[in-house]
């Protein structure tokens, strides 16, 4: 009897400790947090990176569109961070103070999220990561990550280029935003694959911040160096590739022929450039993450489990496929 009472006390103390520390005995992805009060709308805070590329605009529209479809029961609070992590942290803190039910975060960079995510966890607000991953001290600080496999995208770009050039090429690289998961992982995938081809090397590499104008500016600078012959451009996204194409044309060269161009995203503009013969290949990275994000929102609000990682598939498109595929593109 006394033993039984002691055991009960121990269980109660353990549960109290877990509740106090904000932990749950179950996986954090099954958190019951996020449930709106009876009769109230489910309030979702979405911290978006910015509007640096056409891909980003498509992602914003997709998430806003899904919220709009559910407007009777969902209220979306949207915040644009203009590509600044400080602004994203401020937005998250505001969402937490307002007591939103769920947070959707597209993180601009990979690190530096621990403190604010701990605040969200303490308030039992589940955080859904879309598009880019992060490095945190404890994976229970977010509920799920819905994103493409960026390493695979970089690898595919390098494989395509190696095949196209017979394994011999001087490549220039236009990197995405420094510190961003998409830039780090795409570069890793590309470099690891390139290492298998001794005749291929990256002769110049610089960040173009995922923006068309910056991609153009960096490519112009690369082309000014007359001592090194550029055979190909690897751009971490289509917008920078489109900027590079303009710079190549301005330099009196033919993009897609004199200099091959391969990039990632699969936006409409990239398909138009492929149809025009100026871009050689794009690896699709689907920005239409709204449906998957809201599926996770609804599950978390209902206290149901969600997958820790949802990998969004993508396809490789070459110039030869562009004409047939362009009509069916959704972004
Ligand atoms: O994180 C995804 C990348 O971010 C897309 O490739 C790019 O276009 C965007 O800005």
CSV table of C-alpha atoms and ligand atoms in Angstrom, one decimal:
chain,number,residue,atom,x,y,z
A,1,UNK,CA,0.0,0.0,0.0
A,2,UNK,CA,2.7,2.5,1.1
A,3,UNK,CA,4.8,1.3,-1.9
A,4,UNK,CA,2.0,1.9,-4.3
A,5,UNK,CA,1.4,5.4,-2.9
A,6,UNK,CA,5.1,6.2,-3.3
A,7,UNK,CA,5.0,5.0,-6.9
A,8,UNK,CA,1.9,7.2,-7.6
A,9,UNK,CA,3.7,10.1,-6.1
A,10,UNK,CA,6.8,9.5,-8.3
A,11,UNK,CA,4.6,9.4,-11.4
A,12,UNK,CA,2.8,12.6,-10.5
A,13,UNK,CA,6.1,14.4,-9.8
A,14,UNK,CA,7.5,13.2,-13.1
A,15,UNK,CA,4.5,14.5,-15.0
A,16,UNK,CA,4.7,17.8,-13.1
A,17,UNK,CA,8.4,18.1,-14.0
A,18,UNK,CA,7.7,17.5,-17.7
A,19,UNK,CA,4.9,20.0,-17.8
A,20,UNK,CA,7.1,22.6,-16.1
A,21,UNK,CA,10.0,22.1,-18.5
A,22,UNK,CA,7.6,22.3,-21.5
A,23,UNK,CA,8.5,18.8,-22.5
A,24,UNK,CA,6.0,16.0,-23.3
A,25,UNK,CA,6.4,12.4,-22.7
A,26,UNK,CA,5.4,11.8,-26.3
A,27,UNK,CA,7.2,13.0,-29.4
A,28,UNK,CA,7.0,16.8,-29.8
A,29,UNK,CA,5.4,16.3,-33.2
A,30,UNK,CA,2.4,15.0,-31.4
A,31,UNK,CA,2.0,18.2,-29.3
A,32,UNK,CA,-1.6,19.0,-28.4
A,33,UNK,CA,-0.7,22.7,-28.6
A,34,UNK,CA,-2.2,24.9,-31.2
A,35,UNK,CA,-5.9,24.2,-30.5
A,36,UNK,CA,-8.1,27.4,-30.8
A,37,UNK,CA,-10.5,28.3,-28.0
A,38,UNK,CA,-14.1,27.1,-28.6
A,39,UNK,CA,-15.8,29.1,-31.3
A,40,UNK,CA,-12.6,31.0,-32.2
A,41,UNK,CA,-10.7,30.9,-35.5
A,42,UNK,CA,-7.4,29.0,-35.7
A,43,UNK,CA,-4.8,31.7,-35.8
A,44,UNK,CA,-1.7,31.0,-37.9
A,45,UNK,CA,1.4,33.2,-37.9
A,46,UNK,CA,3.5,32.9,-41.1
A,47,UNK,CA,7.0,34.4,-41.1
A,48,UNK,CA,8.1,34.6,-44.7
A,49,UNK,CA,11.7,35.4,-45.7
A,50,UNK,CA,10.9,38.1,-48.2
A,51,UNK,CA,10.2,38.4,-52.0
A,52,UNK,CA,13.7,37.9,-53.4
A,53,UNK,CA,12.7,35.6,-56.2
A,54,UNK,CA,9.7,34.5,-58.3
A,55,UNK,CA,9.9,31.1,-56.4
A,56,UNK,CA,9.4,32.9,-53.1
A,57,UNK,CA,6.3,34.8,-54.5
A,58,UNK,CA,4.8,31.5,-55.6
A,59,UNK,CA,5.4,30.0,-52.1
A,60,UNK,CA,3.8,33.1,-50.4
A,61,UNK,CA,0.8,32.9,-52.8
A,62,UNK,CA,0.4,29.1,-52.1
A,63,UNK,CA,0.3,29.5,-48.3
A,64,UNK,CA,-2.0,32.6,-48.5
A,65,UNK,CA,-4.2,30.8,-51.0
A,66,UNK,CA,-4.6,27.8,-48.6
A,67,UNK,CA,-5.5,30.1,-45.7
A,68,UNK,CA,-8.0,31.9,-47.9
A,69,UNK,CA,-9.7,28.6,-48.7
A,70,UNK,CA,-10.2,28.1,-45.0
A,71,UNK,CA,-11.1,31.7,-44.1
A,72,UNK,CA,-14.2,30.7,-42.2
A,73,UNK,CA,-12.1,28.9,-39.6
A,74,UNK,CA,-8.5,30.2,-40.1
A,75,UNK,CA,-6.9,33.6,-39.7
A,76,UNK,CA,-3.5,34.1,-41.2
A,77,UNK,CA,-1.1,36.7,-39.8
A,78,UNK,CA,1.6,37.3,-42.4
A,79,UNK,CA,5.0,38.9,-41.9
A,80,UNK,CA,7.6,39.7,-44.6
A,81,UNK,CA,11.2,39.8,-43.1
A,82,UNK,CA,12.9,41.4,-46.1
A,83,UNK,CA,15.5,38.6,-45.9
A,84,UNK,CA,16.6,39.6,-42.4
A,85,UNK,CA,16.8,37.1,-39.6
A,86,UNK,CA,16.3,39.8,-36.9
A,87,UNK,CA,12.9,40.7,-38.5
A,88,UNK,CA,11.9,37.0,-38.5
A,89,UNK,CA,12.8,36.7,-34.8
A,90,UNK,CA,10.8,39.8,-34.1
A,91,UNK,CA,7.8,38.5,-36.1
A,92,UNK,CA,7.9,35.2,-34.2
A,93,UNK,CA,8.1,37.0,-30.8
A,94,UNK,CA,5.0,39.1,-31.9
A,95,UNK,CA,3.1,35.9,-32.9
A,96,UNK,CA,4.0,34.3,-29.5
A,97,UNK,CA,2.9,37.5,-27.6
A,98,UNK,CA,-0.4,37.5,-29.6
A,99,UNK,CA,-0.9,33.8,-28.7
A,100,UNK,CA,-1.3,32.4,-32.2
A,101,UNK,CA,-2.1,28.7,-32.4
A,102,UNK,CA,0.5,27.6,-34.9
A,103,UNK,CA,3.6,29.3,-36.5
A,104,UNK,CA,4.8,28.6,-40.0
A,105,UNK,CA,8.4,29.7,-40.5
A,106,UNK,CA,10.4,29.8,-43.7
A,107,UNK,CA,13.8,30.5,-42.1
A,108,UNK,CA,16.2,32.7,-44.0
A,109,UNK,CA,19.3,31.1,-42.5
A,110,UNK,CA,20.1,27.8,-40.8
A,111,UNK,CA,21.4,28.9,-37.4
A,112,UNK,CA,20.4,31.2,-34.5
A,113,UNK,CA,16.9,30.0,-33.9
A,114,UNK,CA,17.2,28.3,-30.5
A,115,UNK,CA,16.1,31.1,-28.2
A,116,UNK,CA,12.9,32.2,-30.1
A,117,UNK,CA,11.9,28.6,-30.7
A,118,UNK,CA,12.3,27.8,-27.0
A,119,UNK,CA,9.9,30.7,-26.3
A,120,UNK,CA,7.4,29.2,-28.7
A,121,UNK,CA,7.8,25.8,-27.1
A,122,UNK,CA,7.3,27.2,-23.6
A,123,UNK,CA,4.0,28.6,-24.8
A,124,UNK,CA,3.2,25.3,-26.4
A,125,UNK,CA,2.9,26.8,-29.9
A,126,UNK,CA,4.0,24.3,-32.6
A,127,UNK,CA,6.3,25.6,-35.3
A,128,UNK,CA,6.1,24.2,-38.9
A,129,UNK,CA,9.2,24.8,-41.0
A,130,UNK,CA,8.6,25.3,-44.7
A,131,UNK,CA,11.2,25.3,-47.5
A,132,UNK,CA,14.5,25.5,-45.5
A,133,UNK,CA,15.8,23.5,-42.6
A,134,UNK,CA,17.6,24.7,-39.5
A,135,UNK,CA,20.2,23.5,-37.0
A,136,UNK,CA,19.0,23.6,-33.5
A,137,UNK,CA,20.2,22.1,-30.2
A,138,UNK,CA,17.0,20.1,-29.9
A,139,UNK,CA,14.9,18.9,-32.8
A,140,UNK,CA,11.8,19.0,-30.6
A,141,UNK,CA,11.9,22.8,-31.0
A,142,UNK,CA,10.0,22.4,-34.3
A,143,UNK,CA,7.2,20.1,-35.2
A,144,UNK,CA,7.9,19.3,-38.9
A,145,UNK,CA,10.0,20.4,-41.9
A,146,UNK,CA,8.4,20.5,-45.3
A,147,UNK,CA,11.2,20.9,-47.9
A,148,UNK,CA,12.9,19.7,-51.0
A,149,UNK,CA,16.2,17.7,-50.9
A,150,UNK,CA,18.6,20.5,-51.7
A,151,UNK,CA,21.7,18.2,-51.7
A,152,UNK,CA,20.1,16.1,-54.3
A,153,UNK,CA,19.2,19.1,-56.4
A,154,UNK,CA,22.9,20.3,-56.5
A,155,UNK,CA,24.0,16.7,-57.3
A,156,UNK,CA,21.5,16.5,-60.2
A,157,UNK,CA,22.8,19.8,-61.6
A,158,UNK,CA,26.4,18.6,-61.5
A,159,UNK,CA,25.5,15.2,-63.0
A,160,UNK,CA,23.7,16.9,-65.9
A,161,UNK,CA,26.6,19.2,-66.5
A,162,UNK,CA,29.2,16.4,-66.4
A,163,UNK,CA,27.2,14.5,-69.0
A,164,UNK,CA,26.6,17.5,-71.2
A,165,UNK,CA,30.3,18.5,-71.2
A,166,UNK,CA,31.9,15.1,-71.2
A,167,UNK,CA,33.3,15.8,-67.8
A,168,UNK,CA,35.3,18.8,-68.9
A,169,UNK,CA,34.3,22.4,-67.9
A,170,UNK,CA,35.2,25.5,-66.2
A,171,UNK,CA,32.2,26.4,-64.1
A,172,UNK,CA,31.2,29.6,-62.3
A,173,UNK,CA,28.8,29.3,-59.4
A,174,UNK,CA,26.2,31.8,-58.3
A,175,UNK,CA,25.4,31.1,-54.7
A,176,UNK,CA,22.2,31.8,-52.8
A,177,UNK,CA,21.9,33.8,-49.6
A,178,UNK,CA,24.9,33.1,-47.3
A,179,UNK,CA,24.0,30.8,-44.4
A,180,UNK,CA,20.7,29.7,-46.1
A,181,UNK,CA,20.0,26.0,-46.1
A,182,UNK,CA,19.2,26.0,-49.8
A,183,UNK,CA,22.6,27.6,-50.6
A,184,UNK,CA,24.7,25.4,-48.3
A,185,UNK,CA,23.1,22.1,-49.3
A,186,UNK,CA,22.9,22.8,-53.1
A,187,UNK,CA,26.6,23.8,-53.0
A,188,UNK,CA,27.5,20.6,-51.1
A,189,UNK,CA,25.5,18.4,-53.5
A,190,UNK,CA,27.1,20.1,-56.6
A,191,UNK,CA,30.7,20.0,-55.2
A,192,UNK,CA,30.5,16.4,-54.0
A,193,UNK,CA,29.4,15.3,-57.5
A,194,UNK,CA,31.9,17.5,-59.3
A,195,UNK,CA,34.7,15.9,-57.2
A,196,UNK,CA,34.1,12.7,-59.2
A,197,UNK,CA,35.1,14.5,-62.4
A,198,UNK,CA,38.7,15.8,-62.4
A,199,UNK,CA,38.2,17.7,-65.6
A,200,UNK,CA,35.5,19.9,-64.1
A,201,UNK,CA,36.2,22.7,-61.7
A,202,UNK,CA,34.6,25.7,-60.1
A,203,UNK,CA,36.7,28.6,-61.2
A,204,UNK,CA,34.7,31.4,-59.5
A,205,UNK,CA,32.0,31.4,-56.9
A,206,UNK,CA,30.1,34.3,-55.3
A,207,UNK,CA,26.8,35.0,-53.6
A,208,UNK,CA,24.0,36.5,-55.6
A,209,UNK,CA,21.4,36.4,-52.8
A,210,UNK,CA,18.9,34.4,-54.9
A,211,UNK,CA,18.1,37.7,-56.8
A,212,UNK,CA,18.0,38.3,-60.5
A,213,UNK,CA,19.7,41.7,-60.4
A,214,UNK,CA,22.5,40.4,-58.1
A,215,UNK,CA,23.0,37.3,-60.3
A,216,UNK,CA,23.5,39.6,-63.3
A,217,UNK,CA,25.9,41.9,-61.4
A,218,UNK,CA,28.0,39.0,-60.2
A,219,UNK,CA,28.1,37.4,-63.6
A,220,UNK,CA,29.1,40.7,-65.2
A,221,UNK,CA,32.1,40.8,-62.8
A,222,UNK,CA,33.0,37.2,-63.7
A,223,UNK,CA,32.9,37.9,-67.4
A,224,UNK,CA,35.2,40.9,-67.1
A,225,UNK,CA,38.1,38.6,-66.2
A,226,UNK,CA,39.3,37.8,-69.7
A,227,UNK,CA,42.0,35.4,-68.5
A,228,UNK,CA,39.6,32.6,-67.5
A,229,UNK,CA,37.3,30.9,-70.0
A,230,UNK,CA,33.9,30.2,-68.6
A,231,UNK,CA,32.1,27.1,-70.0
A,232,UNK,CA,29.1,26.9,-67.7
A,233,UNK,CA,27.2,28.6,-65.0
A,234,UNK,CA,25.6,26.8,-62.0
A,235,UNK,CA,23.1,29.1,-60.4
A,236,UNK,CA,21.5,28.1,-57.0
A,237,UNK,CA,18.2,29.4,-58.4
A,238,UNK,CA,16.5,30.4,-61.7
A,239,UNK,CA,16.3,34.1,-60.9
A,240,UNK,CA,20.1,34.4,-60.7
A,241,UNK,CA,20.4,32.3,-63.8
A,242,UNK,CA,18.1,34.7,-65.7
A,243,UNK,CA,20.3,37.6,-64.5
A,244,UNK,CA,23.4,35.7,-65.6
A,245,UNK,CA,21.8,35.2,-69.1
A,246,UNK,CA,21.4,38.9,-69.4
A,247,UNK,CA,25.0,39.5,-68.5
A,248,UNK,CA,26.2,36.9,-71.0
A,249,UNK,CA,24.2,38.5,-73.8
A,250,UNK,CA,25.4,42.0,-72.8
A,251,UNK,CA,29.0,40.6,-73.1
A,252,UNK,CA,28.2,39.6,-76.7
A,253,UNK,CA,28.1,35.8,-76.0
A,254,UNK,CA,25.3,33.4,-76.6
A,255,UNK,CA,23.8,31.9,-73.4
A,256,UNK,CA,22.9,28.3,-73.7
A,257,UNK,CA,25.6,27.8,-76.4
A,258,UNK,CA,28.8,29.7,-75.7
A,259,UNK,CA,28.1,29.3,-72.0
A,260,UNK,CA,25.9,26.6,-70.7
A,261,UNK,CA,23.4,27.6,-67.9
A,262,UNK,CA,22.0,25.2,-65.3
A,263,UNK,CA,19.9,26.2,-62.3
A,264,UNK,CA,17.3,25.2,-59.8
A,265,UNK,CA,13.6,26.0,-59.2
A,266,UNK,CA,11.7,25.4,-62.4
A,267,UNK,CA,9.8,28.8,-62.5
A,268,UNK,CA,7.9,30.0,-65.6
A,269,UNK,CA,10.7,32.4,-66.5
A,270,UNK,CA,13.2,29.5,-66.6
A,271,UNK,CA,10.9,27.5,-69.0
A,272,UNK,CA,10.6,30.6,-71.2
A,273,UNK,CA,14.4,30.9,-71.3
A,274,UNK,CA,14.7,27.3,-72.1
A,275,UNK,CA,12.2,27.6,-75.0
A,276,UNK,CA,14.3,30.5,-76.2
A,277,UNK,CA,17.4,28.3,-76.1
A,278,UNK,CA,19.1,30.5,-73.4
A,279,UNK,CA,18.9,28.2,-70.3
A,280,UNK,CA,19.9,24.6,-70.7
A,281,UNK,CA,18.5,22.9,-67.7
A,282,UNK,CA,16.5,23.5,-64.5
A,283,UNK,CA,15.9,21.2,-61.5
A,284,UNK,CA,12.4,21.7,-60.2
A,285,UNK,CA,12.0,22.8,-56.5
A,286,UNK,CA,8.3,23.0,-55.8
A,287,UNK,CA,7.3,26.2,-54.0
A,288,UNK,CA,3.6,25.2,-53.7
A,289,UNK,CA,3.9,24.2,-50.1
A,290,UNK,CA,0.5,25.6,-48.9
A,291,UNK,CA,-1.5,22.4,-49.0
A,292,UNK,CA,1.2,20.4,-47.1
A,293,UNK,CA,1.7,23.2,-44.6
A,294,UNK,CA,-2.0,23.5,-43.8
A,295,UNK,CA,-2.4,19.7,-43.6
A,296,UNK,CA,0.2,19.9,-40.8
A,297,UNK,CA,-1.5,23.0,-39.2
A,298,UNK,CA,-4.7,21.1,-39.0
A,299,UNK,CA,-3.2,18.0,-37.6
A,300,UNK,CA,-1.2,19.9,-34.9
A,301,UNK,CA,-4.3,21.9,-34.0
A,302,UNK,CA,-6.2,18.6,-33.5
A,303,UNK,CA,-3.3,17.2,-31.4
A,304,UNK,CA,-2.5,14.6,-34.1
A,305,UNK,CA,1.0,13.5,-35.0
A,306,UNK,CA,2.8,14.8,-38.0
A,307,UNK,CA,5.9,13.5,-39.9
A,308,UNK,CA,9.1,15.1,-38.7
A,309,UNK,CA,10.2,15.6,-42.3
A,310,UNK,CA,8.2,15.8,-45.5
A,311,UNK,CA,10.4,15.7,-48.6
A,312,UNK,CA,8.9,17.6,-51.6
A,313,UNK,CA,9.8,15.8,-54.9
A,314,UNK,CA,11.1,17.6,-58.0
A,315,UNK,CA,11.9,16.8,-61.6
A,316,UNK,CA,14.8,17.7,-63.9
A,317,UNK,CA,13.8,19.6,-67.0
A,318,UNK,CA,16.1,20.0,-70.0
A,319,UNK,CA,15.7,22.5,-72.9
A,320,UNK,CA,14.3,19.7,-75.1
A,321,UNK,CA,11.4,19.1,-72.7
A,322,UNK,CA,10.6,22.7,-72.1
A,323,UNK,CA,8.2,23.4,-75.0
A,324,UNK,CA,5.9,20.5,-74.0
A,325,UNK,CA,6.1,21.2,-70.3
A,326,UNK,CA,5.7,25.0,-70.2
A,327,UNK,CA,1.9,25.0,-70.6
A,328,UNK,CA,1.4,22.8,-67.5
A,329,UNK,CA,3.6,24.8,-65.2
A,330,UNK,CA,1.8,26.2,-62.2
A,331,UNK,CA,4.3,28.8,-61.0
B,1,LIG,O1,14.8,28.1,-50.4
B,1,LIG,C1,14.4,28.0,-51.7
B,1,LIG,C2,15.1,29.0,-52.5
B,1,LIG,O2,14.8,30.3,-52.0
B,1,LIG,C3,14.7,29.0,-54.0
B,1,LIG,O3,15.4,28.2,-54.8
B,1,LIG,C4,14.9,30.4,-54.3
B,1,LIG,O4,14.4,30.8,-55.5
B,1,LIG,C5,14.4,31.1,-53.1
B,1,LIG,O5,14.6,32.4,-53.0
